[in-house]
XYZ file of C-alpha atoms in Angstrom:
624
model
C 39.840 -10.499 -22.315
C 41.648 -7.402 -23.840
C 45.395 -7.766 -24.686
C 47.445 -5.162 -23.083
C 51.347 -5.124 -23.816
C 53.361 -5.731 -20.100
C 55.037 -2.429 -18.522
C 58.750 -2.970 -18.715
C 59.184 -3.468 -15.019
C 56.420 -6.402 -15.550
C 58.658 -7.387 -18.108
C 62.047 -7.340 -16.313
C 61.064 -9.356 -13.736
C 59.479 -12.262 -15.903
C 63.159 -12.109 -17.439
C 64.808 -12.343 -14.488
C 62.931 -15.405 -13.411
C 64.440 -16.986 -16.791
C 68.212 -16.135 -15.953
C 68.664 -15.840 -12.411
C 67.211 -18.646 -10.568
C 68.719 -18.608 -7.055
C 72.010 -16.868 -5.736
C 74.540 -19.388 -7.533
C 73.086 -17.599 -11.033
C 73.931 -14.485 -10.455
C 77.517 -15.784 -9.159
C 77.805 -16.924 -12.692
C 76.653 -14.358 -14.400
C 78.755 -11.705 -12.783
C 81.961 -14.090 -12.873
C 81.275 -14.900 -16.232
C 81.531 -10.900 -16.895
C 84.514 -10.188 -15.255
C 86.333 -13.081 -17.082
C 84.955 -11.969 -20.527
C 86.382 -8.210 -19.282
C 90.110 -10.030 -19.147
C 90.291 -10.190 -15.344
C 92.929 -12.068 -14.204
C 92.087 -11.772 -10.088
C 88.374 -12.612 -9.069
C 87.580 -12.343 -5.992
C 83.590 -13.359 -4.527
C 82.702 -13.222 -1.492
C 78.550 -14.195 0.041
C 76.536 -13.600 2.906
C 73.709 -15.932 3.862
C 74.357 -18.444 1.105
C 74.341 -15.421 -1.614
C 70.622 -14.555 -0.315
C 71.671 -11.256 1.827
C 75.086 -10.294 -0.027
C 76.759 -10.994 -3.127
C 79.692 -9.349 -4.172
C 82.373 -9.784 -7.058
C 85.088 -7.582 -7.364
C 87.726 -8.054 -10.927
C 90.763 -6.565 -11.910
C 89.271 -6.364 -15.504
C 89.118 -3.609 -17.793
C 86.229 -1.881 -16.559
C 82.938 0.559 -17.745
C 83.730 3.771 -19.084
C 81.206 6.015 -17.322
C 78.983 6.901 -20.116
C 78.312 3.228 -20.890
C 77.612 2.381 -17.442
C 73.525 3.617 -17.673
C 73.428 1.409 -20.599
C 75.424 -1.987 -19.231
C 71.850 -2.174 -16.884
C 69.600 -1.898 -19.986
C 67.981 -4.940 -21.549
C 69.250 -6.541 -24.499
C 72.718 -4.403 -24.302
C 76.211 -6.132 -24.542
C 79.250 -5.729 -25.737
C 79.937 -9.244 -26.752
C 78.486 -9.350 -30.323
C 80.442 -7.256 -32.791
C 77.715 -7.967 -35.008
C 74.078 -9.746 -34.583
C 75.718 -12.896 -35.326
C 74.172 -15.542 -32.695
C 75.832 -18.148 -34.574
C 79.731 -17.597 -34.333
C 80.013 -16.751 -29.796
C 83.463 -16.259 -28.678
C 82.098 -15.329 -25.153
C 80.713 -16.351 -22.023
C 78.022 -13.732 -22.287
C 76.405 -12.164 -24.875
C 72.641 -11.733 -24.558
C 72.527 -8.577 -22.499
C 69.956 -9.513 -19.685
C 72.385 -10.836 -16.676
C 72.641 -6.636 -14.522
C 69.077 -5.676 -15.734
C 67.826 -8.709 -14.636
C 69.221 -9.018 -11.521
C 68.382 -5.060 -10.748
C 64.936 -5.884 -11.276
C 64.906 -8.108 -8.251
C 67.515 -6.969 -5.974
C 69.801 -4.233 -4.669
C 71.933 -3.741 -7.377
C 75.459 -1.252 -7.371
C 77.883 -1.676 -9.554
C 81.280 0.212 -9.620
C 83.759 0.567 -12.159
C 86.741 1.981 -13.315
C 88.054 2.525 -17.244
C 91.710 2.551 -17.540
C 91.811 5.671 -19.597
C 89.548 7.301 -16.964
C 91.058 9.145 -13.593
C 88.249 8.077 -11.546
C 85.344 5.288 -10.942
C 81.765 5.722 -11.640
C 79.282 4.032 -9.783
C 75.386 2.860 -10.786
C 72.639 1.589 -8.409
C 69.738 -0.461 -9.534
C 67.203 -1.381 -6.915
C 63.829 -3.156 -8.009
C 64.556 -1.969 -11.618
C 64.885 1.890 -10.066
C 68.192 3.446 -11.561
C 70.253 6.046 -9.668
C 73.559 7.052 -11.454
C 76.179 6.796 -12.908
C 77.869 9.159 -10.213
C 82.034 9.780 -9.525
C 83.013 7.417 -7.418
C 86.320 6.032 -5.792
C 88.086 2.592 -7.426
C 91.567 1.352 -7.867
C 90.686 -0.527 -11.131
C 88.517 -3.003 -12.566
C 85.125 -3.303 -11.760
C 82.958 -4.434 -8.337
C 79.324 -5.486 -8.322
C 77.383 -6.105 -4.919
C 74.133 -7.298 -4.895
C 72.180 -6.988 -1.595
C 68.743 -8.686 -0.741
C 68.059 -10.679 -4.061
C 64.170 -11.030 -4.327
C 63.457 -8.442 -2.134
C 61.458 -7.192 -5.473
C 59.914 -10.201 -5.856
C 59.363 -12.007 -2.392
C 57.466 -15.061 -3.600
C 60.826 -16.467 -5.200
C 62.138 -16.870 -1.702
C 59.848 -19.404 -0.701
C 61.774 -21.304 -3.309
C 65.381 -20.730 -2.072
C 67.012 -23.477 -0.038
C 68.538 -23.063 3.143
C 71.771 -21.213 3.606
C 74.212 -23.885 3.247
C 72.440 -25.279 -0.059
C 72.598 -22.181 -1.339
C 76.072 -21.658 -0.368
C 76.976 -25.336 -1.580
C 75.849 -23.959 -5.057
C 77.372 -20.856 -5.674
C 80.596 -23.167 -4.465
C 79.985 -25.184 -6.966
C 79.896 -22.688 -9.469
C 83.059 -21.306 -8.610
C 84.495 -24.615 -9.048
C 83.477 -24.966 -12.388
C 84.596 -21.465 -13.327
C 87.893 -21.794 -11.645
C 88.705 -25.203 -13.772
C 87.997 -23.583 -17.108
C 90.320 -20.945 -16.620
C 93.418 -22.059 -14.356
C 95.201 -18.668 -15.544
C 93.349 -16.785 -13.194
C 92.650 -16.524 -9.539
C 90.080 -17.102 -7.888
C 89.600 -16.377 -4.358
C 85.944 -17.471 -2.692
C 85.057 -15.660 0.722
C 82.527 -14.578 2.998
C 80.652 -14.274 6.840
C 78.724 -18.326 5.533
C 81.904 -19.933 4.468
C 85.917 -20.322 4.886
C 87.964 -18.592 2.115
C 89.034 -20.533 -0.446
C 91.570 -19.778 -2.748
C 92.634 -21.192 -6.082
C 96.036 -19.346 -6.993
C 96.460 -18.802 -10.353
C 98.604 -21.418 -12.619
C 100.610 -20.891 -15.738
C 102.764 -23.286 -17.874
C 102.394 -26.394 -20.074
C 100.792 -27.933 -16.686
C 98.177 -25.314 -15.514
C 95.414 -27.462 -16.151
C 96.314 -30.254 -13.869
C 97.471 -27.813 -11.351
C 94.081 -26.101 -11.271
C 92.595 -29.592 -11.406
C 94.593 -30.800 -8.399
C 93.697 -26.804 -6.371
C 89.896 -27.975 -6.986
C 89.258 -31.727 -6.978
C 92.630 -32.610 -5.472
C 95.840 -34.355 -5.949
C 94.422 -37.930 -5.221
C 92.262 -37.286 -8.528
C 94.970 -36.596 -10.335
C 97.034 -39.145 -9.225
C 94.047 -41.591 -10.217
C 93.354 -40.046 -13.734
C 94.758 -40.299 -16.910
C 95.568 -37.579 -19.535
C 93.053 -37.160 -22.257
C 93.391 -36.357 -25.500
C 92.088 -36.951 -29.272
C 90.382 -35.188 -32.269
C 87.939 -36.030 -35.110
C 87.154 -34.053 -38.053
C 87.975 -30.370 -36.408
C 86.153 -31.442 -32.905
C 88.889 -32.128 -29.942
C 88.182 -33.606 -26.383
C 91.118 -33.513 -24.107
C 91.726 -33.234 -20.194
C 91.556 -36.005 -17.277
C 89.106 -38.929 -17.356
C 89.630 -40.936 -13.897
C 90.576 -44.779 -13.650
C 87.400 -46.807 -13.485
C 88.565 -48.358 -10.295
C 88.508 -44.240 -9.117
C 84.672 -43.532 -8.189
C 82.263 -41.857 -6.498
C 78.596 -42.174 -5.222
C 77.277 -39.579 -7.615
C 77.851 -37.561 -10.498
C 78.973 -34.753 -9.144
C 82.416 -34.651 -9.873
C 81.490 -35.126 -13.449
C 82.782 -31.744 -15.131
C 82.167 -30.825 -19.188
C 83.254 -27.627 -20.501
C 82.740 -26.488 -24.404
C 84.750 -24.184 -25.668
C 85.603 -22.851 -21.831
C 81.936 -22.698 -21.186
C 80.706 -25.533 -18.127
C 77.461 -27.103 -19.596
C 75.799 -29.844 -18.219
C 74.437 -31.374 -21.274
C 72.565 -34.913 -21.402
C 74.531 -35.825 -24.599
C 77.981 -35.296 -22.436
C 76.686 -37.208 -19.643
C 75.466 -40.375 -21.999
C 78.793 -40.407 -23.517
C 80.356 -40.780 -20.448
C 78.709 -43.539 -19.280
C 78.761 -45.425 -22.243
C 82.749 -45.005 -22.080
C 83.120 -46.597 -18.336
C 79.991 -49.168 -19.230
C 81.527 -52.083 -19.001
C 84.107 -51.127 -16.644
C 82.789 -49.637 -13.601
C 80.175 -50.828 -11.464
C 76.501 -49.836 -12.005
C 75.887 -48.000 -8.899
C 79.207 -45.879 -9.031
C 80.137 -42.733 -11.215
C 83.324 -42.017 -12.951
C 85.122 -38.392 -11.812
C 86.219 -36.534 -14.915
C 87.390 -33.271 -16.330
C 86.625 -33.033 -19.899
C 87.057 -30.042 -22.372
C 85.354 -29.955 -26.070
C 86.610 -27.291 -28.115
C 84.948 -26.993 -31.705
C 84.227 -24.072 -34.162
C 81.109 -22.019 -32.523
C 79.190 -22.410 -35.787
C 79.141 -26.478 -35.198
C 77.727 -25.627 -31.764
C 74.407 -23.341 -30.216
C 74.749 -22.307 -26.645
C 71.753 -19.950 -27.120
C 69.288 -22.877 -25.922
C 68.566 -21.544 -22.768
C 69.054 -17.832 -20.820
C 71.174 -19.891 -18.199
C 73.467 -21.656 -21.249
C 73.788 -24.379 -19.500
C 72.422 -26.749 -22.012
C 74.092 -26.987 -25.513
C 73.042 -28.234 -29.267
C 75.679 -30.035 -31.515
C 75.303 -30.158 -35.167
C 76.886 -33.192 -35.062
C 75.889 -35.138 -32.287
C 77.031 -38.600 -32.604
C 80.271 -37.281 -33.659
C 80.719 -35.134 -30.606
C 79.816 -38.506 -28.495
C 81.794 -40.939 -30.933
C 85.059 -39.260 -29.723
C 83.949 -39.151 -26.517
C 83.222 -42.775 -25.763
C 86.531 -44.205 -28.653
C 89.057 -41.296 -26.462
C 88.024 -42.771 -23.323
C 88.589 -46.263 -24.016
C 91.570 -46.001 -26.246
C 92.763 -44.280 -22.815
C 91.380 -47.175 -21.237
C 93.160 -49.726 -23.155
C 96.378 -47.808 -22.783
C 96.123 -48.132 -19.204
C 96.339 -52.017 -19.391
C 96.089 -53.412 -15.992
C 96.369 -49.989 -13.956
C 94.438 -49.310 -10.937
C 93.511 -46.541 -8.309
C 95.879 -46.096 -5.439
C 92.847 -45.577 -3.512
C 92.100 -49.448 -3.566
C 95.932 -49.528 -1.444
C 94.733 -46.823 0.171
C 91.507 -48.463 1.565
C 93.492 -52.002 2.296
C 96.008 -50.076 4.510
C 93.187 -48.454 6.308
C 91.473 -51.900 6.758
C 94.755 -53.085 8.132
C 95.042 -50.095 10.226
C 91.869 -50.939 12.146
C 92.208 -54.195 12.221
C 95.389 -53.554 14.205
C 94.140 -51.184 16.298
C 91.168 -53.761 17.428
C 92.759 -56.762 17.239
C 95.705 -57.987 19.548
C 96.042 -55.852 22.560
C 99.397 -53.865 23.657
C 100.025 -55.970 26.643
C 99.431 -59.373 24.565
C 102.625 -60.665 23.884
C 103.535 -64.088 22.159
C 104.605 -66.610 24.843
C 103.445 -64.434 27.714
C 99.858 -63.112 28.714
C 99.447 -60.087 30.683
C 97.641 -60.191 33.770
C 95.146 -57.547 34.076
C 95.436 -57.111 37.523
C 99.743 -56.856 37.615
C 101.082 -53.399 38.134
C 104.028 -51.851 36.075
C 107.153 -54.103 35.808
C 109.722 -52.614 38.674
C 112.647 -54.501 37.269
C 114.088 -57.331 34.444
C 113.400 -59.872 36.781
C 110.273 -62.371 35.129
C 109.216 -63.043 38.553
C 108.005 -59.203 38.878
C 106.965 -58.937 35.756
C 103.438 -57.976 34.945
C 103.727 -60.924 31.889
C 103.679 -64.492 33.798
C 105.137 -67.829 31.700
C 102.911 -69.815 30.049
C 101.630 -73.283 32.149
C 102.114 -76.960 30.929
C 98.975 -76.840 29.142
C 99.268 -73.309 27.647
C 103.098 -74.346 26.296
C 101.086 -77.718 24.988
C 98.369 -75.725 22.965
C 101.087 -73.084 21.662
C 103.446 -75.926 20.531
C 100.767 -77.308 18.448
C 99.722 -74.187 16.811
C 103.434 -74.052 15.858
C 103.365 -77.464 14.657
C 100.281 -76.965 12.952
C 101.083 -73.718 11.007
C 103.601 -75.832 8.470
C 100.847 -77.967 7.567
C 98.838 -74.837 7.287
C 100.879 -73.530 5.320
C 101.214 -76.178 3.120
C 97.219 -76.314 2.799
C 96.616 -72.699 2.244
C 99.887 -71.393 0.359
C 101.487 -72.422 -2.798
C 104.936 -71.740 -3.172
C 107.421 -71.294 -6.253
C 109.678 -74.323 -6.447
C 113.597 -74.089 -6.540
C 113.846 -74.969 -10.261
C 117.378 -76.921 -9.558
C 120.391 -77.804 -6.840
C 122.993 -76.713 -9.611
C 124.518 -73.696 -8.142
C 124.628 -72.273 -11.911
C 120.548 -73.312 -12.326
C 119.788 -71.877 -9.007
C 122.267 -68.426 -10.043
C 119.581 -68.470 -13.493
C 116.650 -68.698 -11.928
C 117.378 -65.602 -9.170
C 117.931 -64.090 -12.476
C 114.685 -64.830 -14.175
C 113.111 -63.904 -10.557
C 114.374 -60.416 -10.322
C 113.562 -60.079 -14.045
C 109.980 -60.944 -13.171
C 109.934 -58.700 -10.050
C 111.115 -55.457 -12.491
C 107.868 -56.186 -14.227
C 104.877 -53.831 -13.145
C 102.496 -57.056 -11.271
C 106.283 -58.789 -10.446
C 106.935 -62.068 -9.932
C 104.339 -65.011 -8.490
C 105.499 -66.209 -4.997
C 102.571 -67.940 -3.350
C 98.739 -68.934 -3.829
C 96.698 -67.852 -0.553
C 93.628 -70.148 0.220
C 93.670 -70.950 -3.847
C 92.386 -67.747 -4.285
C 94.402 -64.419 -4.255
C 97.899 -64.822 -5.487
C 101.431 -62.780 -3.990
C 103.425 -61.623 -6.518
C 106.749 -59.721 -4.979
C 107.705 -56.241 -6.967
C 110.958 -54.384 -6.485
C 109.575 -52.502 -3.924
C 106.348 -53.801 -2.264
C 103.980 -57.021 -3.055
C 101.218 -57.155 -5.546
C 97.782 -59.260 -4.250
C 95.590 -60.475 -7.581
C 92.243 -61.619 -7.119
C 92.850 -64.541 -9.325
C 89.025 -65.078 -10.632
C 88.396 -61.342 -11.253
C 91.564 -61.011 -13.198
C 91.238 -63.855 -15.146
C 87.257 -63.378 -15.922
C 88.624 -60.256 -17.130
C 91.030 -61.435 -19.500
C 88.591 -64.254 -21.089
C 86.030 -60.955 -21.302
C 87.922 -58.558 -23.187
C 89.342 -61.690 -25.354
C 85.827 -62.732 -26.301
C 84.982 -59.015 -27.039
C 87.978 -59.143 -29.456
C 86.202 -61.604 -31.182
C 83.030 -60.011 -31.563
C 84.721 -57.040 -33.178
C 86.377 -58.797 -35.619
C 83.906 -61.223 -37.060
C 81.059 -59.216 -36.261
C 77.688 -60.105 -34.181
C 75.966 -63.550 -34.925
C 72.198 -62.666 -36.065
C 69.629 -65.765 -36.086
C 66.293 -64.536 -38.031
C 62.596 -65.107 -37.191
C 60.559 -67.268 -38.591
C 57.764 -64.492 -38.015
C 58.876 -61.066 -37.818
C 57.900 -59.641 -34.304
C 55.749 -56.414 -35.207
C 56.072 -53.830 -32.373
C 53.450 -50.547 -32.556
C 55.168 -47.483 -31.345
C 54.121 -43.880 -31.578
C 55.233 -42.926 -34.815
C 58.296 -40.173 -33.695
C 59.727 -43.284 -32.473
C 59.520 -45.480 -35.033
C 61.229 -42.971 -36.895
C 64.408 -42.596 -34.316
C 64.346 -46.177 -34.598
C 64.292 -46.048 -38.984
C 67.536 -43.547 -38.883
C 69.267 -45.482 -36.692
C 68.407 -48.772 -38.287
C 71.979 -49.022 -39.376
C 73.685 -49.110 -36.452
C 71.224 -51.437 -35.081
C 71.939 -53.494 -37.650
C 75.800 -53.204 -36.737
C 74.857 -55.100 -33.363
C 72.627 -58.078 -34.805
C 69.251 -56.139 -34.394
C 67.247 -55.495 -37.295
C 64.160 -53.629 -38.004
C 62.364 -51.538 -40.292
C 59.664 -49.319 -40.083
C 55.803 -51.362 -40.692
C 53.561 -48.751 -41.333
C 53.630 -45.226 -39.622
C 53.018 -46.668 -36.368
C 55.036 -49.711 -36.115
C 58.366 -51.299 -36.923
C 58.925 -55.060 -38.060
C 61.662 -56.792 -36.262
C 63.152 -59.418 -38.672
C 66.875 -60.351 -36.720
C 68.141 -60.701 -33.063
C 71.280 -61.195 -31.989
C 71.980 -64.411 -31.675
C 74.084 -64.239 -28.131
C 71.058 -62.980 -26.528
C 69.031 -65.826 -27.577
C 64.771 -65.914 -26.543
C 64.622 -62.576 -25.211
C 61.229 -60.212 -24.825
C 61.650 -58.225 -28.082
C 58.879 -55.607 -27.669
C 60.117 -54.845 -24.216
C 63.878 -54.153 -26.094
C 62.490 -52.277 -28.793
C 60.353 -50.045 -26.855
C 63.932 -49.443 -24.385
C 65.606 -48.607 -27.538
C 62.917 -45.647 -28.688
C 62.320 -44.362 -25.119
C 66.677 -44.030 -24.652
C 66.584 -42.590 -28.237
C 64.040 -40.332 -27.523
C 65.958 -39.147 -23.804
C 69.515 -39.342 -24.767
C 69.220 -39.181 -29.045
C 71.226 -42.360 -28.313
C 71.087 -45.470 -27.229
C 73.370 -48.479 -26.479
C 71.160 -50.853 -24.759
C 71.559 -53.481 -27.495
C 75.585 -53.247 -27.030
C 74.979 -53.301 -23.284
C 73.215 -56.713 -23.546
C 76.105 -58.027 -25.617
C 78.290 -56.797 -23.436
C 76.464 -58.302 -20.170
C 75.995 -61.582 -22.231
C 79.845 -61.998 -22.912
C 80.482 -60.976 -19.179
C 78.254 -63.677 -17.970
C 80.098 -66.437 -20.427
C 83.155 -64.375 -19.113
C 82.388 -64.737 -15.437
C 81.433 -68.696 -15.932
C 84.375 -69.543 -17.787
C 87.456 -68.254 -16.199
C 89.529 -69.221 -13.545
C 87.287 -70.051 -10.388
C 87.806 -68.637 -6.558
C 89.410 -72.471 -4.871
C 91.318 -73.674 -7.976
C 94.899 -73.940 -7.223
C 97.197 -72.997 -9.656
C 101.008 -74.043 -10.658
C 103.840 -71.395 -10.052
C 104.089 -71.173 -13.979
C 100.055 -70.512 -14.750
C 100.372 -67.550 -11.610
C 102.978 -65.912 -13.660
C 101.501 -66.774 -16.745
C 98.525 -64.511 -15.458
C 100.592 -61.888 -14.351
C 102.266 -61.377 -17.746
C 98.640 -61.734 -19.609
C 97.396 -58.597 -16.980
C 99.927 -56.499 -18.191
C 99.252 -56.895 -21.888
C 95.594 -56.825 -21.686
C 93.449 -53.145 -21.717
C 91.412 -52.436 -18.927
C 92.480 -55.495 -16.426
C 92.966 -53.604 -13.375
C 89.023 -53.551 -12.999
C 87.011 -57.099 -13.486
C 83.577 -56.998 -15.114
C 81.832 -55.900 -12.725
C 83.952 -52.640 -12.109
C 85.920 -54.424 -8.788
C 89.436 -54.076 -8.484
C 91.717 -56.998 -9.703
C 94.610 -56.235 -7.977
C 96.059 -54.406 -5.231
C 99.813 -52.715 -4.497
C 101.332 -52.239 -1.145
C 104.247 -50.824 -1.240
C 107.697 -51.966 1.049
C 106.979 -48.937 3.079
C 103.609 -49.503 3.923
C 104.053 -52.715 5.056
C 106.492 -51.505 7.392
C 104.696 -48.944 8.476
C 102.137 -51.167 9.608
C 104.652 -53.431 11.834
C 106.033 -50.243 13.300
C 109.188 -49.733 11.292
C 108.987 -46.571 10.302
């Protein structure tokens, strides 16, 4: 075979397949243009999902005309002052975004300098150039781009349906629009309603942009974010664990301003809600990095999605310790959405439980027309017969010993008017707190605690398994991991890249009661477990460890096992579901919730508690 070099249309296209995969790329590209050109209006508007129609228009500072031939060339930006690839400031800089997307598709792109008294326009179509010509613009610059892949029909085979496609370049928009709450962003088009995000500016622009695109009940549920470590800083809004979704997709990471979608991120994150969210949920968050460009390489990829740190466990260190020290500041908060969901439960349960015509003491005949006057006797609701009245009375009768059975009340501590007078005191000193003050047991389960302006219900089990969790956790920290050693080290053969992932991280290992050390090049010797975990299949954890090393260049599957080990002694020793409890140990409870991190979620990621607020519960009785 004779090597020939490609033709630069051959050439063009093969880099367009790199950096513009389906319409949602060149969305990105272009926005990602406009923004580094200073726009602060952005408007984007599709046809077909982006397939037919794409077009952006900016109020940036536009192309003067004689470097409009040369924005559609390869490798030609104005981005890098110098060839420095290490030190980006930008959301572009490689120069193949227009020329690529020329190549396959109908490109024009019109633009107007400000020192210039008219627009120039450029057309690209299949890598064919036409231009640049006078043309007619206000300001700023507009690129359509009109059948993409028409060059290159194969690729459409590929493309998803309309609404997919459309669902993407959304999403992009989204991501876009959060990273820069200063500008607007308006979203448009024949496939979709418009959607605007208006631009927001003062010390809270981030959390109104945040509440434009995810929504207010997000914020509501989320908790400010903010820390740094040795020059690296993480801030934004990291959601209550109790505030979930079915999938990652409300997971947002952004470093410095650019959205990424980096495995590194997304292992951090879940390391951070591990043990306090359940397994099958996702956390919603909105985190930015911001570091010096030199400690990070965004040229990975042509899409720059994907991201190297120089210092990867540092970058995931503060990730996981800022998240949990805004965990443990939380204490025993919860999601509003767990009230939210009760009141809805309550809301159909009305709705399908007693009918309108029931009435206690009366039962409407189905067959009675409209009442014509006061009188009972033509009434549509007759009395109740001897029998009826006989059954009612002794549900009456019965309810006090119900009551009795099922509730546990608070005592009147004294008689003495002054003893009565100090314990109303204590009691509205106890309702001021944030889980108030213990009023009843229900079925020696869930306990009532009464705040100053709704009721409180506390899953008494969950809470406390909680509590006994994070206290044996405490422990663990501070007098370190029990190891117990084998008699015979447990020799383990692994490929040798992974026994050397496992031989650099043999120190942290070590930090968790597991050590090892490389036997060989093909093996590592396991000489300590921890003890907690007691007879466990060793090969099958060390091979776990190398194969989440060699995926996520982390691992915390040892911790994990701790973790679930102290959950289990957790979930076995704490306050059991059926165990009634004395006014004094409810409060005592209460008080511990409060001063204990992460207690509005039990181990398992459930809620512990639940608010309803004064005006909710008359809501649901019709008082409002």
């Amino acid at each position: 075979m004779t090597i020939r070099q490609l033709s630069d249309h051959a050439i063009n296209q093969i880099a367009a397949g790199e950096v513009i995969e389906r319409p949602a790329s060149v969305v990105k590209e272009l926005v990602e243009n406009a923004l580094d050109a200073g726009a602060a209006r952005i408007a984007v508007s599709t046809a077909a999902g982006g397939k037919t129609l794409i077009r952006v228009d900016d109020d940036g500072c536009g192309i003067p005309g004689e470097q409009l031939a040369l924005a559609v060339e390869r490798h030609c930006t104005s981005k890098l002052s110098e060839d420095d690839l290490f030190d980006i400031r930008s959301l572009g800089f490689r120069g193949e975004a227009l020329p690529s997307i020329g190549a396959i598709a109908r490109l024009a792109m019109t633009s107007r300098h400000a020192t210039e008294p008219h627009a120039w326009t450029m057309r690209v179509e299949g890598g064919r150039k036409d231009g640049p010509a006078p043309a007619s613009h206000a300001g700023g610059t507009q690129v359509e781009v009109r059948d993409l892949f028409f060059a290159t029909p194969a690729r459409l085979k590929f493309l998803k349906s309309d609404r997919a496609e459309g669902a993407a370049v959304t999403d992009v928009v989204r991501r876009l629009a959060l990273a820069n709450p200063s500008v607007r962003f308006e979203l448009s088009g024949s496939d979709r309603q418009t959607t605007t995000y208006a631009a927001a500016s003062g010390e809270r622009a981030l959390e109104a942009r945040i509440a434009q695109v995810m929504g207010t009940d997000f914020v509501e549920n989320a908790r400010p974010v903010d820390a740094e470590r040795e020059g690296v800083r993480l801030h934004g809004l990291a959601g209550l664990p109790t505030f979930h979704k079915a999938n990652s997709l409300s997971q947002f990471f952004f470093v410095n301003g650019r959205p990424v979608r980096d495995k590194l991120l997304m292992s951090a994150l879940r390391g951070a809600y591990a043990d306090v969210l359940a397994r099958d949920r996702h956390p919603v968050s909105v985190l930015f990095i911001e570091l010096d460009p030199r400690q990070v390489d965004v040229n990975v990829h042509p899409a720059k999605a994907d991201v190297r740190f120089r210092d990867a466990q540092l970058v995931r260190g503060l990730i996981v310790g800022g998240l949990r020290q805004v965990f443990a500041e939380a204490g025993h908060l919860a999601s509003s959405h767990t009230a939210r969901s009760a009141m809805a439960s309550f809301s159909t349960g009305y709705a399908s439980g007693p009918s309108a015509g029931s009435s206690y003491g009366y039962q409407r005949s189905a067959t009675s027309p409209a009442p014509a006057s006061s009188d009972w006797r033509a009434s549509p609701f007759r009395p109740l017969d001897g029998a009826e009245q006989e059954a009612e009375a002794g549900l009456i009768s019965g309810f006090g010993e119900a009551a009795q059975a099922g509730f546990e009340t608070l005592d009147m501590p004294s008689a003495d008017a002054r003893a009565h007078a100090h314990a109303s005191e204590a009691t509205e000193e106890r309702q001021a707190r944030p889980l108030g003050a213990a009023r009843a047991q229900v079925h020696a389960t869930y306990i009532i605690s009464q705040t100053e302006d709704g009721l409180v219900i506390v899953d008494q089990h969950a809470a406390h398994e909680r509590l006994v969790y994070e206290r044996l956790k405490a422990a663990l920290a501070e007098r370190g991991v029990a190891r117990q050693g084998l008699l015979i080290p447990e020799i383990v053969e692994l490929p040798q890249e992974d026994v050397a992932r496992l031989a650099e991280r043999a120190e942290e290992l070590e930090a968790v009661g597991l050590v090892l050390e490389p036997f060989g090049p093909g093996a590592v010797a396991v000489r300590e477990t921890p003890a907690m975990l007691g007879q466990i299949d060793i090969r099958g954890l060390v091979t776990d460890l190398a194969d989440d090393l060699a995926e996520w260049d982390s691992s915390t599957r040892v911790r994990e096992r701790l973790d679930h080990v102290a959950a289990t002694m957790a979930c076995h020793g704490s306050v059991r579901a059926g165990r009634r409890l004395r006014p004094e140990e409810m409060d005592a409870l209460l008080r511990e919730m409060e001063a204990t991190p992460n207690s509005g979620q039990c181990n398992h990621g459930r809620p512990t508690w639940i608010s309803l607020k004064l005006s909710d519960i008359e809501r649901l009785f019709g008082r409002k």
